Backbone as JSON Lines, residues from 0, in Angstrom:
{"i":0,"aa":"M","n":[50.57,47.75,-39.95],"ca":[50.61,46.54,-39.72],"c":[50.72,45.41,-38.89]}
{"i":1,"aa":"A","n":[51.62,44.98,-39.87],"ca":[52.35,44.6,-38.41],"c":[52.6,44.22,-36.76]}
{"i":2,"aa":"A","n":[52.37,45.05,-36.62],"ca":[51.76,45.49,-35.07],"c":[50.65,45.29,-34.87]}
{"i":3,"aa":"A","n":[49.34,46.2,-35.73],"ca":[47.97,44.82,-36.04],"c":[47.27,43.78,-35.91]}
{"i":4,"aa":"L","n":[47.95,43.53,-37.03],"ca":[48.29,41.59,-37.06],"c":[48.52,40.65,-35.92]}
{"i":5,"aa":"A","n":[49.52,41.69,-35.6],"ca":[50.07,40.61,-33.93],"c":[48.85,40.74,-32.69]}
{"i":6,"aa":"R","n":[48.44,42.3,-32.78],"ca":[47.64,42.03,-31.62],"c":[46.1,41.33,-32.46]}
{"i":7,"aa":"E","n":[45.97,40.91,-33.39],"ca":[45.17,40.12,-33.72],"c":[45.01,39.05,-33.98]}
{"i":8,"aa":"K","n":[46.53,38.55,-34.21],"ca":[46.61,36.89,-33.24],"c":[46.4,36.53,-32.03]}
{"i":9,"aa":"A","n":[46.86,37.7,-31.43],"ca":[46.64,38.02,-29.22],"c":[45.12,37.49,-29.33]}
{"i":10,"aa":"L","n":[44.66,37.85,-30.05],"ca":[43.53,38.52,-29.77],"c":[41.96,36.92,-30.22]}
{"i":11,"aa":"L","n":[42.94,36.98,-31.29],"ca":[42.11,35.45,-31.46],"c":[42.78,33.88,-30.89]}
{"i":12,"aa":"E","n":[43.96,34.31,-30.56],"ca":[44.34,33.49,-29.41],"c":[43.29,33.21,-27.86]}
{"i":13,"aa":"R","n":[43.55,34.08,-27.84],"ca":[42.76,34.85,-26.44],"c":[41.57,34.45,-26.83]}
{"i":14,"aa":"A","n":[41.07,34.13,-27.84],"ca":[39.44,33.88,-27.59],"c":[39.04,32.47,-28.25]}
{"i":15,"aa":"E","n":[40.6,31.93,-28.32],"ca":[40.19,30.46,-28.14],"c":[40.33,30.16,-27.21]}
{"i":16,"aa":"D","n":[41.2,30.75,-26.01],"ca":[41.32,30.31,-24.55],"c":[40.1,30.31,-23.92]}
{"i":17,"aa":"V","n":[39.06,31.59,-24.25],"ca":[38.16,31.78,-23.14],"c":[37.55,30.87,-23.76]}
{"i":18,"aa":"E","n":[37.24,30.0,-25.4],"ca":[36.66,29.28,-25.91],"c":[36.69,27.09,-25.75]}
{"i":19,"aa":"R","n":[37.78,27.3,-24.93],"ca":[38.69,26.39,-24.85],"c":[38.26,26.22,-23.55]}
{"i":20,"aa":"E","n":[38.68,27.36,-22.17],"ca":[38.44,27.3,-21.22],"c":[35.97,27.64,-20.56]}
{"i":21,"aa":"H","n":[35.86,27.73,-21.33],"ca":[34.48,27.54,-21.67],"c":[34.13,26.27,-22.12]}
{"i":22,"aa":"E","n":[34.4,25.72,-23.19],"ca":[34.19,23.94,-22.91],"c":[33.74,23.12,-21.57]}
{"i":23,"aa":"A","n":[35.24,23.33,-21.52],"ca":[35.68,22.73,-20.03],"c":[35.12,22.99,-18.72]}
{"i":24,"aa":"A","n":[34.47,24.66,-18.55],"ca":[33.36,24.58,-17.79],"c":[31.64,23.69,-17.94]}
{"i":25,"aa":"L","n":[31.51,23.46,-19.75],"ca":[30.7,23.49,-20.18],"c":[30.52,22.0,-19.77]}
{"i":26,"aa":"A","n":[32.05,21.01,-19.62],"ca":[31.7,19.63,-19.44],"c":[32.02,19.41,-18.27]}
{"i":27,"aa":"V","n":[32.1,20.66,-17.45],"ca":[32.32,19.8,-15.88],"c":[30.4,20.73,-15.26]}
{"i":28,"aa":"V","n":[29.54,21.2,-16.24],"ca":[28.03,22.06,-15.29],"c":[27.49,20.08,-15.98]}
{"i":29,"aa":"R","n":[27.86,19.16,-16.98],"ca":[27.42,18.91,-18.31],"c":[27.08,17.67,-17.03]}
{"i":30,"aa":"G","n":[28.67,17.12,-16.7],"ca":[29.37,15.97,-15.65],"c":[28.07,16.6,-14.44]}
{"i":31,"aa":"E","n":[28.14,17.46,-13.79],"ca":[27.89,17.16,-12.52],"c":[26.36,17.59,-12.39]}
{"i":32,"aa":"L","n":[25.43,17.73,-13.61],"ca":[24.43,17.25,-14.08],"c":[23.4,16.04,-14.72]}
{"i":33,"aa":"T","n":[24.81,15.34,-14.87],"ca":[24.8,13.94,-15.22],"c":[24.67,13.37,-14.23]}
{"i":34,"aa":"A","n":[25.63,13.98,-12.91],"ca":[25.02,12.52,-11.77],"c":[23.98,13.76,-10.59]}
{"i":35,"aa":"A","n":[23.61,14.62,-10.63],"ca":[22.15,15.0,-10.48],"c":[21.95,14.21,-10.93]}
{"i":36,"aa":"Y","n":[20.76,14.11,-12.27],"ca":[20.65,12.92,-12.38],"c":[19.79,11.53,-11.65]}
{"i":37,"aa":"G","n":[21.27,11.45,-12.06],"ca":[21.58,9.99,-11.5],"c":[20.75,10.0,-10.13]}
{"i":38,"aa":"R","n":[21.35,10.71,-9.23],"ca":[21.12,10.53,-8.16],"c":[19.36,10.91,-7.95]}
{"i":39,"aa":"E","n":[19.31,11.91,-8.56],"ca":[17.74,12.07,-8.38],"c":[16.62,11.07,-9.57]}
{"i":40,"aa":"R","n":[17.35,10.46,-10.43],"ca":[16.44,8.99,-10.34],"c":[16.43,7.01,-9.43]}
{"i":41,"aa":"E","n":[18.15,7.86,-8.91],"ca":[17.85,7.09,-7.46],"c":[16.36,7.3,-6.81]}
{"i":42,"aa":"V","n":[16.7,7.98,-6.39],"ca":[15.61,8.15,-6.08],"c":[14.55,8.03,-6.17]}
{"i":43,"aa":"V","n":[14.2,8.44,-7.14],"ca":[12.39,8.66,-7.85],"c":[13.15,6.67,-7.88]}
{"i":44,"aa":"E","n":[13.36,6.14,-8.33],"ca":[13.02,4.88,-8.04],"c":[13.09,4.37,-7.41]}
{"i":45,"aa":"R","n":[13.83,4.43,-5.45],"ca":[13.99,3.9,-4.71],"c":[11.89,4.58,-4.31]}
{"i":46,"aa":"A","n":[11.77,5.62,-4.16],"ca":[10.63,5.77,-3.51],"c":[9.35,5.2,-4.7]}
{"i":47,"aa":"E","n":[9.78,4.51,-5.38],"ca":[8.3,4.08,-6.27],"c":[8.36,2.56,-6.08]}
{"i":48,"aa":"A","n":[9.66,2.02,-5.13],"ca":[9.6,1.39,-4.88],"c":[8.69,0.75,-3.71]}
{"i":49,"aa":"A","n":[9.48,2.03,-2.77],"ca":[8.54,2.0,-1.43],"c":[7.03,2.03,-1.54]}
{"i":50,"aa":"E","n":[6.51,3.36,-2.83],"ca":[5.07,3.22,-3.03],"c":[4.56,1.71,-3.21]}
{"i":51,"aa":"R","n":[5.56,1.27,-4.01],"ca":[4.76,-0.23,-4.26],"c":[4.65,-1.45,-3.11]}
{"i":52,"aa":"R","n":[5.45,-1.0,-2.68],"ca":[5.75,-1.83,-1.29],"c":[4.78,-2.02,-0.06]}
{"i":53,"aa":"A","n":[3.84,-0.38,-0.05],"ca":[3.37,0.28,0.34],"c":[2.21,-0.32,-0.59]}
{"i":54,"aa":"A","n":[1.35,0.36,-1.55],"ca":[0.38,-0.58,-2.12],"c":[0.43,-1.84,-2.07]}
{"i":55,"aa":"E","n":[1.71,-3.53,-2.01],"ca":[1.2,-4.23,-1.83],"c":[1.23,-4.85,-0.14]}
{"i":56,"aa":"R","n":[1.22,-4.57,0.76],"ca":[1.22,-3.86,1.77],"c":[-0.42,-3.53,2.93]}
{"i":57,"aa":"V","n":[-1.15,-2.3,2.0],"ca":[-1.78,-2.5,1.89],"c":[-3.68,-2.98,1.59]}
{"i":58,"aa":"A","n":[-2.82,-4.37,-0.3],"ca":[-3.51,-4.68,-0.68],"c":[-3.39,-5.92,0.24]}
{"i":59,"aa":"K","n":[-2.76,-6.26,0.77],"ca":[-2.3,-7.05,2.01],"c":[-3.21,-7.48,3.07]}
{"i":60,"aa":"A","n":[-3.41,-6.82,3.48],"ca":[-3.85,-5.88,4.69],"c":[-5.46,-6.07,4.5]}
{"i":61,"aa":"E","n":[-5.81,-5.47,3.62],"ca":[-7.61,-5.33,2.81],"c":[-8.15,-6.84,2.46]}
{"i":62,"aa":"G","n":[-6.58,-7.57,1.85],"ca":[-7.14,-9.47,1.99],"c":[-6.83,-10.08,3.23]}
{"i":63,"aa":"D","n":[-6.66,-9.5,4.83],"ca":[-6.04,-9.54,5.89],"c":[-8.04,-9.43,6.63]}
{"i":64,"aa":"T","n":[-8.45,-7.39,6.34],"ca":[-9.02,-7.62,6.46],"c":[-10.76,-8.53,6.57]}
{"i":65,"aa":"K","n":[-10.59,-9.2,4.45],"ca":[-11.71,-9.18,3.89],"c":[-11.95,-10.81,5.57]}
{"i":66,"aa":"A","n":[-11.1,-10.9,5.22],"ca":[-10.49,-12.79,5.46],"c":[-11.01,-12.46,7.07]}
{"i":67,"aa":"L","n":[-10.53,-11.72,7.61],"ca":[-10.96,-11.73,9.03],"c":[-12.42,-11.42,9.63]}
{"i":68,"aa":"R","n":[-12.7,-10.74,8.42],"ca":[-14.52,-10.31,8.65],"c":[-15.53,-11.39,8.13]}
{"i":69,"aa":"E","n":[-14.39,-12.26,7.07],"ca":[-15.44,-13.17,6.39],"c":[-15.42,-14.27,8.12]}
{"i":70,"aa":"R","n":[-13.97,-14.24,9.15],"ca":[-14.15,-15.22,10.22],"c":[-15.43,-15.27,10.7]}
{"i":71,"aa":"V","n":[-15.23,-13.62,10.96],"ca":[-16.33,-13.1,11.93],"c":[-17.29,-12.58,11.57]}
{"i":72,"aa":"K","n":[-18.14,-12.86,10.71],"ca":[-19.7,-13.05,10.06],"c":[-19.23,-14.55,10.4]}
{"i":73,"aa":"G","n":[-18.3,-15.43,9.99],"ca":[-19.22,-17.59,10.4],"c":[-18.97,-17.26,11.82]}
{"i":74,"aa":"T","n":[-18.25,-16.82,13.12],"ca":[-18.81,-17.03,14.22],"c":[-19.52,-16.71,14.54]}
{"i":75,"aa":"L","n":[-20.11,-15.69,13.49],"ca":[-21.47,-14.57,14.37],"c":[-23.17,-15.49,14.47]}
{"i":76,"aa":"G","n":[-22.63,-15.76,12.94],"ca":[-23.51,-16.36,12.79],"c":[-23.46,-18.58,12.94]}
{"i":77,"aa":"T","n":[-22.63,-18.72,13.45],"ca":[-22.39,-19.89,13.81],"c":[-23.39,-19.62,15.92]}
{"i":78,"aa":"E","n":[-22.88,-18.84,16.37],"ca":[-23.04,-17.76,17.26],"c":[-24.68,-17.72,17.66]}
{"i":79,"aa":"A","n":[-25.4,-17.52,16.05],"ca":[-26.71,-17.03,16.25],"c":[-27.19,-17.83,16.52]}
{"i":80,"aa":"R","n":[-26.95,-19.21,15.8],"ca":[-27.51,-20.33,14.98],"c":[-27.71,-21.49,16.19]}
{"i":81,"aa":"A","n":[-26.28,-21.26,17.09],"ca":[-26.36,-22.18,18.49],"c":[-27.46,-20.74,19.31]}
{"i":82,"aa":"V","n":[-27.64,-19.76,19.54],"ca":[-28.71,-19.28,20.21],"c":[-30.13,-19.54,19.6]}
{"i":83,"aa":"R","n":[-30.89,-20.02,18.75],"ca":[-31.85,-19.98,18.22],"c":[-31.72,-22.33,18.27]}
{"i":84,"aa":"A","n":[-30.89,-22.78,17.7],"ca":[-30.51,-23.65,18.26],"c":[-31.3,-23.6,20.53]}
{"i":85,"aa":"E","n":[-30.72,-22.7,20.82],"ca":[-30.45,-22.73,22.62],"c":[-32.14,-23.0,22.53]}
{"i":86,"aa":"Q","n":[-33.04,-21.97,22.29],"ca":[-34.11,-21.76,22.32],"c":[-35.07,-22.3,21.86]}
{"i":87,"aa":"A","n":[-35.15,-22.44,20.52],"ca":[-36.29,-24.2,19.76],"c":[-35.42,-25.15,21.22]}
{"i":88,"aa":"V","n":[-34.31,-25.63,21.61],"ca":[-35.17,-26.78,22.62],"c":[-35.18,-26.26,23.46]}
{"i":89,"aa":"Q","n":[-35.16,-25.17,24.21],"ca":[-36.39,-24.33,25.68],"c":[-37.81,-23.95,25.39]}
{"i":90,"aa":"V","n":[-38.54,-24.45,24.07],"ca":[-39.74,-23.77,23.5],"c":[-40.08,-25.98,23.41]}
{"i":91,"aa":"L","n":[-38.94,-26.72,22.86],"ca":[-39.41,-27.81,23.15],"c":[-39.85,-28.3,24.61]}
{"i":92,"aa":"T","n":[-39.06,-27.82,25.14],"ca":[-38.85,-28.39,27.02],"c":[-40.31,-28.45,27.74]}
{"i":93,"aa":"R","n":[-39.86,-26.68,26.97],"ca":[-41.38,-26.15,27.55],"c":[-43.12,-26.88,27.47]}
{"i":94,"aa":"R","n":[-42.75,-28.1,25.63],"ca":[-43.8,-28.55,25.94],"c":[-44.19,-29.64,25.33]}
{"i":95,"aa":"L","n":[-42.68,-30.61,25.68],"ca":[-42.27,-31.05,26.93],"c":[-43.12,-31.72,28.0]}
{"i":96,"aa":"E","n":[-43.01,-30.68,28.82],"ca":[-42.82,-30.09,30.17],"c":[-44.02,-30.1,30.28]}
{"i":97,"aa":"Q","n":[-45.45,-29.39,29.92],"ca":[-46.85,-29.44,28.49],"c":[-47.06,-30.62,28.73]}
{"i":98,"aa":"S","n":[-46.75,-31.07,28.02],"ca":[-47.69,-32.52,27.52],"c":[-47.05,-33.93,28.38]}
{"i":99,"aa":"E","n":[-45.8,-33.23,29.17],"ca":[-46.04,-33.56,30.35],"c":[-47.61,-33.59,31.93]}
{"i":100,"aa":"D","n":[-47.69,-33.08,31.92],"ca":[-48.65,-32.46,32.67],"c":[-49.64,-32.67,32.26]}
{"i":101,"aa":"L","n":[-49.75,-32.19,30.92],"ca":[-51.41,-32.99,30.09],"c":[-51.7,-34.34,30.43]}
{"i":102,"aa":"R","n":[-50.59,-34.49,29.89],"ca":[-50.71,-36.49,30.67],"c":[-51.26,-36.55,31.83]}
{"i":103,"aa":"L","n":[-50.02,-36.57,32.95],"ca":[-50.26,-35.87,33.81],"c":[-52.15,-36.24,34.11]}
{"i":104,"aa":"R","n":[-52.91,-34.98,33.87],"ca":[-54.65,-34.95,34.61],"c":[-54.89,-35.78,33.58]}
{"i":105,"aa":"A","n":[-54.35,-36.4,32.45],"ca":[-55.55,-36.91,31.71],"c":[-54.98,-37.92,32.5]}
{"i":106,"aa":"H","n":[-54.37,-38.57,33.01],"ca":[-53.71,-39.71,34.36],"c":[-55.25,-39.65,35.1]}
{"i":107,"aa":"E","n":[-54.36,-39.34,36.57],"ca":[-55.89,-38.32,36.9],"c":[-56.88,-38.27,36.8]}
{"i":108,"aa":"M","n":[-58.02,-37.72,35.61],"ca":[-58.96,-37.88,35.54],"c":[-59.72,-38.73,34.78]}
{"i":109,"aa":"L","n":[-59.09,-40.0,34.63],"ca":[-59.09,-41.37,34.5],"c":[-59.42,-42.05,35.86]}
């Protein structure tokens, strides 16, 4: 019986050793998982920051594009007004020339 108790005690001690080794291994795995999670979180945070910066650049580019579009529209509007003004000057010049011709004919008729 003493031998059986000794064997049982030895098995119990071995089970306790295995349990301690298991707990140590779990602690190592937990540490590795925590470190991996930290690295993953850091990567995610960097990716999110890059995404925010990209969105800011897109918004700025859209604003710049809109401002440029407005400037172009303004320039085109100015050019269109200049063309219309030039056409009006040409029409008025022709009318003036016609009036001058009529005046000369009227003068000749007198």
